[in-house]
Amino acid sequence: MAFQPVVLWTDALIYLLLVLTAVTVWHTRRHEHLITPWRRVARSRTAQIAMVVLSVYVIIGLLDTVHFHPKTGEDEQGKPIYSTEVLSLFDQLAGPLRTEREKTYSAPFATHMFSKSNIELPDGTTVRDFPRLKYGGAHLGDDVSGKGADIVVRGMRGAFEGALLWLLLLFALCRFRPQRLRDLLTGRSETPWHYAAWTLLIVLLLGGAVAELAAKYHILGTDKVGEDVFYQALKSIRTGLVIGTLTTLVMLPAALLLGIMAGYYRGWVDDVIQYLYTTLNSIPGVLLIAAAVLMMQIYMANNADSFNSVTERADLRLLFLCLILGVTSWTGLCRLLRAETLKLRELEYVQAARAFGVGNFIILVRHVLPNVMHIVLITIVLDFSGLVLAEAVLSYINIGVDPATNSWGNMINSARLELAREPVVWWSLLAAFAFMFTLVLAANLFSDVVRDAFDPRLRQQR
Amino acid sequence: MSAYIIRRLLYAIPILIGVNALTFVLFFVVNSPDDMARMHLGDKRVTDEAILAWKQEYGYDKPLLYNREGQGTEAFTETILFEKSIRLFVFDFGRSDSGRDIGFDISQRMWPSLAIAVPTLLVGLAVNITFALLLAFFRASYLDFWGVVICVAMMSVSGLFYIIGGQFLVGKLLSLVPISGYDTGMSALKFMILPVIVGVIGGIGSGTRWYRTLFLEEINRDYVRSARAKGLSEHLVLFRHVLRNALIPILTGVVVVLPLLFIGSLLVESFFGIPGLGSYTIDAINRQDFAIVRAMVFLGAVLYIIGLLLTDISYTIADPRVRLD
């Protein structure tokens, strides 16, 4: 085999999340009353646009989740030797972005370094000038006067390829019938997907141009150690998504179980559970996270031998951060579930089930659980953007992800001091800002639509 | 009323015990004092004597829960649990790992925190309510729609960028105010302007949107329709009826954060170099000073519980329908 698969802890949980999502989708599709709110979501213009943007992020994040050790060679018996480095499918696709490292800072689209240094000329003399980048715009040779034209031509070509891909993709989706394609693009089909289709065009135009340009230039510059900022920003997507989704996933079982039990059984069970979440809730979140992460750092420092590689350690730290964020955030959901269950247990159908002698467990699973799921869903989508933002803040105060992990927080953290330079090194910040803003904005808009569609209280008002 | 307050205060005791137990487990059971000593001493000099000396110096050399060598009550008082955790209940925070008196530091550092946090809260409240009223007044118009869109966009920007952007724009490019730092007395004013502005702008998105929802909820009520039906003008309805009723949830939401103002904002204070409790905490985290972090966790919990109590009391004052007994 040309590679040896690696499944990190967060990878495994992401796969679990995918399976859960697939099961939910399959289950939803079979029940008309479950699809109805989703139809409402799909009909919203904002939700369609946000969905396309979010799927782009999710696809990149998923590609970055499939990890493996690449093969480096073979030993005498012909057995393959694998590198200790952990790569992902995304790294493989990004190819030159990952490997082409400059010496230090360079501006977006630059062909020369950002600061002057001594260059030794072939005749032995040294001059102080901006050194030529090794990879950025290398195809131009030493004469870089044609750079502007080259960027325009390449950008146009990429955009054209993107448009072509878009047309092909949609045509395939419409099973190659022109009439259907026309209906789709003008919004005359049953669910008007045309906003999504046009957004996809913009995304592909942009994506095509960016892909074409990123192959030859550092389109967002390079950072202090010469790594491509665009690559870093793309790699950070996975971290953001992991924090945003896995946190909710790991806290969900506890919140569901305790919230429903407190509301259903009342009495001392309720008292104990309420005490539990009031206590946890009364510690300000940042402080609890700080305390827990500090303790974890000590543990990791003292047990450094038990981790095989830097990647593994960084991954475990990411998982732990999700866990501790989950511990601080399950209380809100738990309280909502408790209140809802308190209401549900007095409703006629639950009373009737009890009168028939149905056991508590069956009542909980069959009658209560399905009727609180909309709260769970709303909480998941509403929490997502807040968690992505929290990651950046926590990484900034050094209690977030491992410094070796690519994350927007780490990018901001390392770029912050460079604002004091003259001239300013702004591109790392801009990249982190743009990627984070797009994701969080899309998530915010999407979650608003989902909440409006699923919250029965809001539905009545209209 | 007073019976209720006393009952609530008593109810706070088990919660504080819970918080204390949790921090004790986190700081002394998950990692033993030996681990902490090793962390502080670095990897090179980890002889047993060095660890012992470190523990002795900072008072971590006692048994965790029960001291077999102690006489009478000393069996319980000469332990880490008593020395480091139970003393927190009387706000005896002890000494930090760098040897300073934490209680004294806190009493010094809470004033700069308040100096930033209180104006931020007040100005933010005024700005958010004004914008929200404006959006509610022009509800279901283009102004309202784009106002909400801008709010959502502003919510989607990380607080870090507001701070960095503010520092860069106002502090560096325009050179209007110093980028960071703090001073005593009136000269602190010029250091306060930028953090307050940044704090207010950072909160506009979520605040305005939340208040707008509250206003719209009130606007759909029956009494508002009655007020309109008897011929009151729209802005009279808005200011006299809607605003006053919507103020109940707004004020109670504010009351719960009032005690936490002492702690200040971690981010703003550390970026702007304000010597408040927020930057105190961040410094402690970066220096891995566990005594300070432990003290702040406990203090934060106490303040939060006070906030909850104040919220309940303020309900009865703001809303005569609510009775506590």
CSV table of N, CA and C in Angstrom, one decimal, chain A residues 113-236:
chain,number,residue,atom,x,y,z
A,113,MET,N,11.0,39.0,-1.1
A,113,MET,CA,10.7,38.9,0.3
A,113,MET,C,10.3,40.3,0.9
A,114,PHE,N,9.8,40.2,2.1
A,114,PHE,CA,9.2,41.4,2.6
A,114,PHE,C,10.2,42.4,3.2
A,115,SER,N,11.3,41.8,3.7
A,115,SER,CA,12.4,42.7,4.3
A,115,SER,C,13.7,42.5,3.5
A,116,LYS,N,14.5,43.5,3.6
A,116,LYS,CA,15.8,43.4,2.9
A,116,LYS,C,16.8,42.5,3.7
A,117,SER,N,17.6,41.9,2.9
A,117,SER,CA,18.7,41.2,3.6
A,117,SER,C,19.9,41.1,2.7
A,118,ASN,N,21.0,40.7,3.2
A,118,ASN,CA,22.2,40.7,2.4
A,118,ASN,C,22.2,39.5,1.4
A,119,ILE,N,22.3,39.8,0.1
A,119,ILE,CA,22.3,38.8,-0.9
A,119,ILE,C,23.7,38.7,-1.5
A,120,GLU,N,24.2,37.5,-1.6
A,120,GLU,CA,25.6,37.3,-2.2
A,120,GLU,C,25.4,37.2,-3.7
A,121,LEU,N,26.1,38.0,-4.4
A,121,LEU,CA,26.0,37.9,-5.9
A,121,LEU,C,27.0,36.9,-6.4
A,122,PRO,N,26.8,36.4,-7.6
A,122,PRO,CA,27.8,35.4,-8.1
A,122,PRO,C,29.2,35.9,-8.1
A,123,ASP,N,29.4,37.2,-8.3
A,123,ASP,CA,30.8,37.6,-8.4
A,123,ASP,C,31.4,37.9,-7.0
A,124,GLY,N,30.7,37.5,-5.9
A,124,GLY,CA,31.3,37.5,-4.6
A,124,GLY,C,30.9,38.7,-3.8
A,125,THR,N,30.4,39.8,-4.4
A,125,THR,CA,30.0,41.0,-3.7
A,125,THR,C,28.6,40.7,-3.0
A,126,THR,N,28.3,41.5,-2.0
A,126,THR,CA,27.0,41.4,-1.4
A,126,THR,C,26.3,42.7,-1.6
A,127,VAL,N,25.0,42.6,-1.8
A,127,VAL,CA,24.1,43.8,-1.9
A,127,VAL,C,23.0,43.6,-0.9
A,128,ARG,N,22.5,44.8,-0.4
A,128,ARG,CA,21.3,44.7,0.5
A,128,ARG,C,20.1,45.0,-0.4
A,129,ASP,N,19.3,44.0,-0.5
A,129,ASP,CA,18.1,44.1,-1.4
A,129,ASP,C,17.0,43.1,-0.9
A,130,PHE,N,15.8,43.2,-1.5
A,130,PHE,CA,14.8,42.2,-1.2
A,130,PHE,C,15.1,41.0,-2.0
A,131,PRO,N,15.3,39.9,-1.3
A,131,PRO,CA,15.7,38.6,-2.0
A,131,PRO,C,14.5,38.1,-2.8
A,132,ARG,N,14.8,37.4,-3.9
A,132,ARG,CA,13.8,36.8,-4.7
A,132,ARG,C,13.2,35.6,-3.9
A,133,LEU,N,11.9,35.4,-4.0
A,133,LEU,CA,11.3,34.2,-3.3
A,133,LEU,C,11.7,33.0,-4.1
A,134,LYS,N,11.7,31.9,-3.4
A,134,LYS,CA,12.1,30.6,-4.0
A,134,LYS,C,10.9,30.1,-4.9
A,135,TYR,N,9.7,30.2,-4.4
A,135,TYR,CA,8.6,29.6,-5.0
A,135,TYR,C,7.6,30.6,-5.5
A,136,GLY,N,7.4,31.7,-4.8
A,136,GLY,CA,6.3,32.7,-5.2
A,136,GLY,C,6.6,33.3,-6.5
A,137,GLY,N,5.7,33.0,-7.5
A,137,GLY,CA,5.9,33.5,-8.8
A,137,GLY,C,7.2,33.0,-9.5
A,138,ALA,N,7.7,31.8,-9.1
A,138,ALA,CA,8.9,31.3,-9.7
A,138,ALA,C,8.9,31.1,-11.2
A,139,HIS,N,7.7,30.8,-11.7
A,139,HIS,CA,7.6,30.6,-13.1
A,139,HIS,C,7.9,31.8,-14.0
A,140,LEU,N,7.9,33.0,-13.3
A,140,LEU,CA,8.1,34.3,-14.0
A,140,LEU,C,9.6,34.5,-14.3
A,141,GLY,N,10.4,33.7,-13.6
A,141,GLY,CA,11.9,33.9,-13.8
A,141,GLY,C,12.3,35.2,-13.1
A,142,ASP,N,13.4,35.8,-13.5
A,142,ASP,CA,13.9,36.9,-12.8
A,142,ASP,C,13.2,38.2,-13.3
A,143,ASP,N,12.6,38.2,-14.4
A,143,ASP,CA,11.9,39.4,-14.9
A,143,ASP,C,10.5,39.3,-14.4
A,144,VAL,N,10.1,40.2,-13.4
A,144,VAL,CA,8.8,40.0,-12.8
A,144,VAL,C,7.9,41.1,-13.3
A,145,SER,N,8.2,41.8,-14.4
A,145,SER,CA,7.4,42.9,-14.9
A,145,SER,C,6.0,42.4,-15.3
A,146,GLY,N,6.0,41.2,-15.8
A,146,GLY,CA,4.7,40.7,-16.3
A,146,GLY,C,3.8,40.1,-15.3
A,147,LYS,N,4.1,40.4,-14.0
A,147,LYS,CA,3.3,39.7,-12.9
A,147,LYS,C,1.8,40.1,-12.9
A,148,GLY,N,1.5,41.4,-13.1
A,148,GLY,CA,0.1,41.8,-13.1
A,148,GLY,C,-0.7,41.1,-14.1
A,149,ALA,N,-0.2,41.1,-15.3
A,149,ALA,CA,-0.9,40.4,-16.5
A,149,ALA,C,-1.0,39.0,-16.2
A,150,ASP,N,0.0,38.4,-15.7
A,150,ASP,CA,0.0,36.9,-15.4
A,150,ASP,C,-1.1,36.6,-14.4
A,151,ILE,N,-1.2,37.4,-13.3
A,151,ILE,CA,-2.2,37.2,-12.3
A,151,ILE,C,-3.6,37.3,-12.9
A,152,VAL,N,-3.8,38.3,-13.8
A,152,VAL,CA,-5.1,38.5,-14.4
A,152,VAL,C,-5.4,37.3,-15.3
A,153,VAL,N,-4.5,36.9,-16.1
A,153,VAL,CA,-4.7,35.8,-17.0
A,153,VAL,C,-5.0,34.5,-16.3
A,154,ARG,N,-4.2,34.2,-15.3
A,154,ARG,CA,-4.4,33.0,-14.5
A,154,ARG,C,-5.7,33.0,-13.8
A,155,GLY,N,-6.0,34.2,-13.2
A,155,GLY,CA,-7.3,34.3,-12.5
A,155,GLY,C,-8.5,34.0,-13.4
A,156,MET,N,-8.4,34.7,-14.6
A,156,MET,CA,-9.5,34.5,-15.5
A,156,MET,C,-9.6,33.0,-15.9
A,157,ARG,N,-8.5,32.4,-16.2
A,157,ARG,CA,-8.5,31.0,-16.6
A,157,ARG,C,-9.2,30.2,-15.5
A,158,GLY,N,-8.7,30.4,-14.3
A,158,GLY,CA,-9.3,29.6,-13.2
A,158,GLY,C,-10.8,29.8,-13.0
A,159,ALA,N,-11.2,31.1,-13.2
A,159,ALA,CA,-12.6,31.4,-13.0
A,159,ALA,C,-13.4,30.7,-14.1
A,160,PHE,N,-12.8,30.7,-15.3
A,160,PHE,CA,-13.5,30.1,-16.4
A,160,PHE,C,-13.6,28.6,-16.2
A,161,GLU,N,-12.6,28.0,-15.7
A,161,GLU,CA,-12.6,26.5,-15.4
A,161,GLU,C,-13.7,26.3,-14.3
A,162,GLY,N,-13.8,27.2,-13.3
A,162,GLY,CA,-14.8,27.1,-12.3
A,162,GLY,C,-16.2,27.1,-12.8
A,163,ALA,N,-16.4,28.1,-13.8
A,163,ALA,CA,-17.7,28.2,-14.4
A,163,ALA,C,-18.1,26.9,-15.1
A,164,LEU,N,-17.1,26.4,-15.8
A,164,LEU,CA,-17.3,25.2,-16.6
A,164,LEU,C,-17.7,24.0,-15.7
A,165,LEU,N,-17.0,23.9,-14.6
A,165,LEU,CA,-17.3,22.9,-13.7
A,165,LEU,C,-18.7,23.0,-13.1
A,166,TRP,N,-19.0,24.3,-12.8
A,166,TRP,CA,-20.4,24.5,-12.3
A,166,TRP,C,-21.5,24.1,-13.3
A,167,LEU,N,-21.3,24.4,-14.5
A,167,LEU,CA,-22.3,24.1,-15.5
A,167,LEU,C,-22.4,22.6,-15.6
A,168,LEU,N,-21.2,21.9,-15.6
A,168,LEU,CA,-21.2,20.4,-15.8
A,168,LEU,C,-21.9,19.8,-14.6
A,169,LEU,N,-21.6,20.3,-13.4
A,169,LEU,CA,-22.1,19.8,-12.2
A,169,LEU,C,-23.6,19.9,-12.1
A,170,LEU,N,-24.1,21.1,-12.4
A,170,LEU,CA,-25.6,21.3,-12.4
A,170,LEU,C,-26.3,20.5,-13.5
A,171,PHE,N,-25.6,20.4,-14.6
A,171,PHE,CA,-26.2,19.6,-15.7
A,171,PHE,C,-26.3,18.2,-15.3
A,172,ALA,N,-25.3,17.7,-14.7
A,172,ALA,CA,-25.3,16.3,-14.2
A,172,ALA,C,-26.4,16.1,-13.2
A,173,LEU,N,-26.6,17.1,-12.3
A,173,LEU,CA,-27.6,17.0,-11.3
A,173,LEU,C,-29.0,17.0,-11.9
A,174,CYS,N,-29.2,17.7,-13.0
A,174,CYS,CA,-30.5,17.7,-13.7
A,174,CYS,C,-30.6,16.6,-14.7
A,175,ARG,N,-29.8,15.6,-14.6
A,175,ARG,CA,-29.8,14.4,-15.4
A,175,ARG,C,-29.7,14.8,-16.9
A,176,PHE,N,-29.0,15.9,-17.2
A,176,PHE,CA,-28.7,16.3,-18.6
A,176,PHE,C,-29.9,16.6,-19.4
A,177,ARG,N,-30.9,17.2,-18.7
A,177,ARG,CA,-32.1,17.7,-19.4
A,177,ARG,C,-32.0,19.3,-19.3
A,178,PRO,N,-31.9,19.9,-20.5
A,178,PRO,CA,-31.8,21.4,-20.5
A,178,PRO,C,-33.0,22.1,-19.8
A,179,GLN,N,-34.2,21.5,-20.0
A,179,GLN,CA,-35.4,22.1,-19.5
A,179,GLN,C,-35.3,22.2,-18.0
A,180,ARG,N,-34.8,21.1,-17.4
A,180,ARG,CA,-34.7,21.1,-15.9
A,180,ARG,C,-33.7,22.1,-15.4
A,181,LEU,N,-32.6,22.2,-16.2
A,181,LEU,CA,-31.5,23.1,-15.8
A,181,LEU,C,-32.1,24.5,-15.8
A,182,ARG,N,-32.9,24.9,-16.8
A,182,ARG,CA,-33.4,26.2,-16.9
A,182,ARG,C,-34.4,26.4,-15.7
A,183,ASP,N,-35.2,25.4,-15.4
A,183,ASP,CA,-36.1,25.6,-14.2
A,183,ASP,C,-35.3,25.8,-13.0
A,184,LEU,N,-34.2,25.0,-12.8
A,184,LEU,CA,-33.5,25.2,-11.6
A,184,LEU,C,-32.9,26.6,-11.4
A,185,LEU,N,-32.4,27.1,-12.5
A,185,LEU,CA,-31.7,28.4,-12.4
A,185,LEU,C,-32.6,29.5,-12.3
A,186,THR,N,-33.9,29.4,-12.7
A,186,THR,CA,-34.8,30.5,-12.6
A,186,THR,C,-35.7,30.3,-11.4
A,187,GLY,N,-35.5,29.2,-10.7
A,187,GLY,CA,-36.3,29.0,-9.5
A,187,GLY,C,-37.7,28.5,-9.7
A,188,ARG,N,-38.0,27.8,-10.8
A,188,ARG,CA,-39.3,27.3,-11.1
A,188,ARG,C,-39.5,25.9,-10.7
A,189,SER,N,-38.5,25.3,-10.1
A,189,SER,CA,-38.6,23.9,-9.7
A,189,SER,C,-39.4,23.9,-8.4
A,190,GLU,N,-39.7,22.7,-7.9
A,190,GLU,CA,-40.6,22.6,-6.7
A,190,GLU,C,-40.0,23.3,-5.5
A,191,THR,N,-38.8,23.0,-5.1
A,191,THR,CA,-38.1,23.8,-4.1
A,191,THR,C,-37.2,24.7,-4.9
A,192,PRO,N,-37.4,26.0,-4.8
A,192,PRO,CA,-36.5,26.9,-5.6
A,192,PRO,C,-35.1,26.9,-5.1
A,193,TRP,N,-34.3,26.0,-5.7
A,193,TRP,CA,-32.9,25.9,-5.3
A,193,TRP,C,-32.0,26.9,-6.0
A,194,HIS,N,-32.6,27.9,-6.7
A,194,HIS,CA,-31.7,28.7,-7.6
A,194,HIS,C,-30.8,29.6,-6.8
A,195,TYR,N,-31.1,30.0,-5.6
A,195,TYR,CA,-30.1,30.8,-4.8
A,195,TYR,C,-28.9,30.0,-4.6
A,196,ALA,N,-29.1,28.7,-4.2
A,196,ALA,CA,-28.0,27.8,-3.9
A,196,ALA,C,-27.2,27.6,-5.2
A,197,ALA,N,-27.9,27.5,-6.3
A,197,ALA,CA,-27.1,27.3,-7.6
A,197,ALA,C,-26.3,28.5,-8.0
A,198,TRP,N,-26.8,29.7,-7.8
A,198,TRP,CA,-26.1,30.9,-8.2
A,198,TRP,C,-24.9,31.1,-7.2
A,199,THR,N,-25.2,30.8,-5.9
A,199,THR,CA,-24.1,30.9,-4.9
A,199,THR,C,-23.0,30.0,-5.3
A,200,LEU,N,-23.4,28.8,-5.7
A,200,LEU,CA,-22.3,27.8,-6.0
A,200,LEU,C,-21.5,28.3,-7.2
A,201,LEU,N,-22.1,29.0,-8.1
A,201,LEU,CA,-21.4,29.6,-9.2
A,201,LEU,C,-20.3,30.6,-8.7
A,202,ILE,N,-20.7,31.4,-7.8
A,202,ILE,CA,-19.8,32.4,-7.3
A,202,ILE,C,-18.6,31.7,-6.6
A,203,VAL,N,-19.0,30.7,-5.8
A,203,VAL,CA,-18.0,29.9,-5.0
A,203,VAL,C,-17.0,29.3,-6.0
A,204,LEU,N,-17.6,28.7,-7.0
A,204,LEU,CA,-16.7,28.0,-8.0
A,204,LEU,C,-15.8,28.9,-8.8
A,205,LEU,N,-16.4,30.1,-9.2
A,205,LEU,CA,-15.6,31.1,-9.9
A,205,LEU,C,-14.4,31.5,-9.0
A,206,LEU,N,-14.7,31.8,-7.8
A,206,LEU,CA,-13.7,32.3,-6.9
A,206,LEU,C,-12.7,31.1,-6.6
A,207,GLY,N,-13.3,29.9,-6.3
A,207,GLY,CA,-12.4,28.8,-6.0
A,207,GLY,C,-11.5,28.4,-7.2
A,208,GLY,N,-12.0,28.5,-8.4
A,208,GLY,CA,-11.2,28.2,-9.6
A,208,GLY,C,-10.0,29.2,-9.7
A,209,ALA,N,-10.4,30.5,-9.6
A,209,ALA,CA,-9.3,31.5,-9.7
A,209,ALA,C,-8.3,31.3,-8.6
A,210,VAL,N,-8.8,31.1,-7.4
A,210,VAL,CA,-7.9,30.9,-6.3
A,210,VAL,C,-7.0,29.7,-6.4
A,211,ALA,N,-7.5,28.6,-6.9
A,211,ALA,CA,-6.8,27.4,-7.1
A,211,ALA,C,-5.7,27.6,-8.1
A,212,GLU,N,-6.1,28.2,-9.2
A,212,GLU,CA,-5.1,28.5,-10.3
A,212,GLU,C,-4.0,29.4,-9.8
A,213,LEU,N,-4.3,30.4,-9.0
A,213,LEU,CA,-3.3,31.3,-8.6
A,213,LEU,C,-2.4,30.8,-7.5
A,214,ALA,N,-3.1,30.0,-6.6
A,214,ALA,CA,-2.4,29.5,-5.4
A,214,ALA,C,-1.3,28.5,-5.8
A,215,ALA,N,-1.4,27.9,-7.0
A,215,ALA,CA,-0.4,27.0,-7.5
A,215,ALA,C,0.9,27.7,-7.8
A,216,LYS,N,0.8,29.0,-8.1
A,216,LYS,CA,2.0,29.7,-8.6
A,216,LYS,C,2.5,30.8,-7.6
A,217,TYR,N,1.5,31.3,-6.8
A,217,TYR,CA,1.9,32.4,-5.9
A,217,TYR,C,1.5,32.0,-4.5
A,218,HIS,N,2.0,32.8,-3.5
A,218,HIS,CA,1.5,32.7,-2.2
A,218,HIS,C,0.4,33.8,-2.1
A,219,ILE,N,-0.9,33.4,-2.3
A,219,ILE,CA,-1.9,34.4,-2.6
A,219,ILE,C,-2.2,35.2,-1.3
A,220,LEU,N,-1.9,34.6,-0.1
A,220,LEU,CA,-2.1,35.4,1.1
A,220,LEU,C,-0.8,35.6,1.8
A,221,GLY,N,0.3,35.5,1.1
A,221,GLY,CA,1.6,35.7,1.7
A,221,GLY,C,2.1,34.6,2.5
A,222,THR,N,3.2,34.8,3.1
A,222,THR,CA,3.8,33.8,4.0
A,222,THR,C,4.0,34.3,5.4
A,223,ASP,N,4.1,33.5,6.3
A,223,ASP,CA,4.2,33.9,7.7
A,223,ASP,C,5.7,34.0,8.1
A,224,LYS,N,6.0,34.1,9.4
A,224,LYS,CA,7.3,34.3,9.9
A,224,LYS,C,8.3,33.2,9.5
A,225,VAL,N,7.8,32.0,9.5
A,225,VAL,CA,8.7,30.9,9.1
A,225,VAL,C,8.5,30.5,7.7
A,226,GLY,N,7.8,31.4,6.9
A,226,GLY,CA,7.8,31.1,5.5
A,226,GLY,C,6.7,30.2,5.0
A,227,GLU,N,5.8,29.8,6.0
A,227,GLU,CA,4.7,28.9,5.6
A,227,GLU,C,3.6,29.7,4.9
A,228,ASP,N,3.0,29.1,3.9
A,228,ASP,CA,1.9,29.8,3.2
A,228,ASP,C,0.7,30.1,4.1
A,229,VAL,N,0.3,31.3,4.1
A,229,VAL,CA,-0.8,31.7,5.0
A,229,VAL,C,-2.1,31.1,4.5
A,230,PHE,N,-2.3,31.1,3.2
A,230,PHE,CA,-3.5,30.5,2.7
A,230,PHE,C,-3.7,29.0,3.1
A,231,TYR,N,-2.6,28.3,3.1
A,231,TYR,CA,-2.6,26.9,3.5
A,231,TYR,C,-3.0,26.8,5.0
A,232,GLN,N,-2.4,27.7,5.8
A,232,GLN,CA,-2.7,27.7,7.2
A,232,GLN,C,-4.2,27.9,7.5
A,233,ALA,N,-4.7,28.9,6.7
A,233,ALA,CA,-6.1,29.3,6.9
A,233,ALA,C,-7.0,28.1,6.6
A,234,LEU,N,-6.6,27.4,5.5
A,234,LEU,CA,-7.5,26.3,5.1
A,234,LEU,C,-7.4,25.1,6.1
A,235,LYS,N,-6.2,24.9,6.6
A,235,LYS,CA,-6.0,23.9,7.6
A,235,LYS,C,-6.7,24.2,8.9
A,236,SER,N,-6.9,25.5,9.1
A,236,SER,CA,-7.6,25.8,10.4
A,236,SER,C,-9.1,25.5,10.3
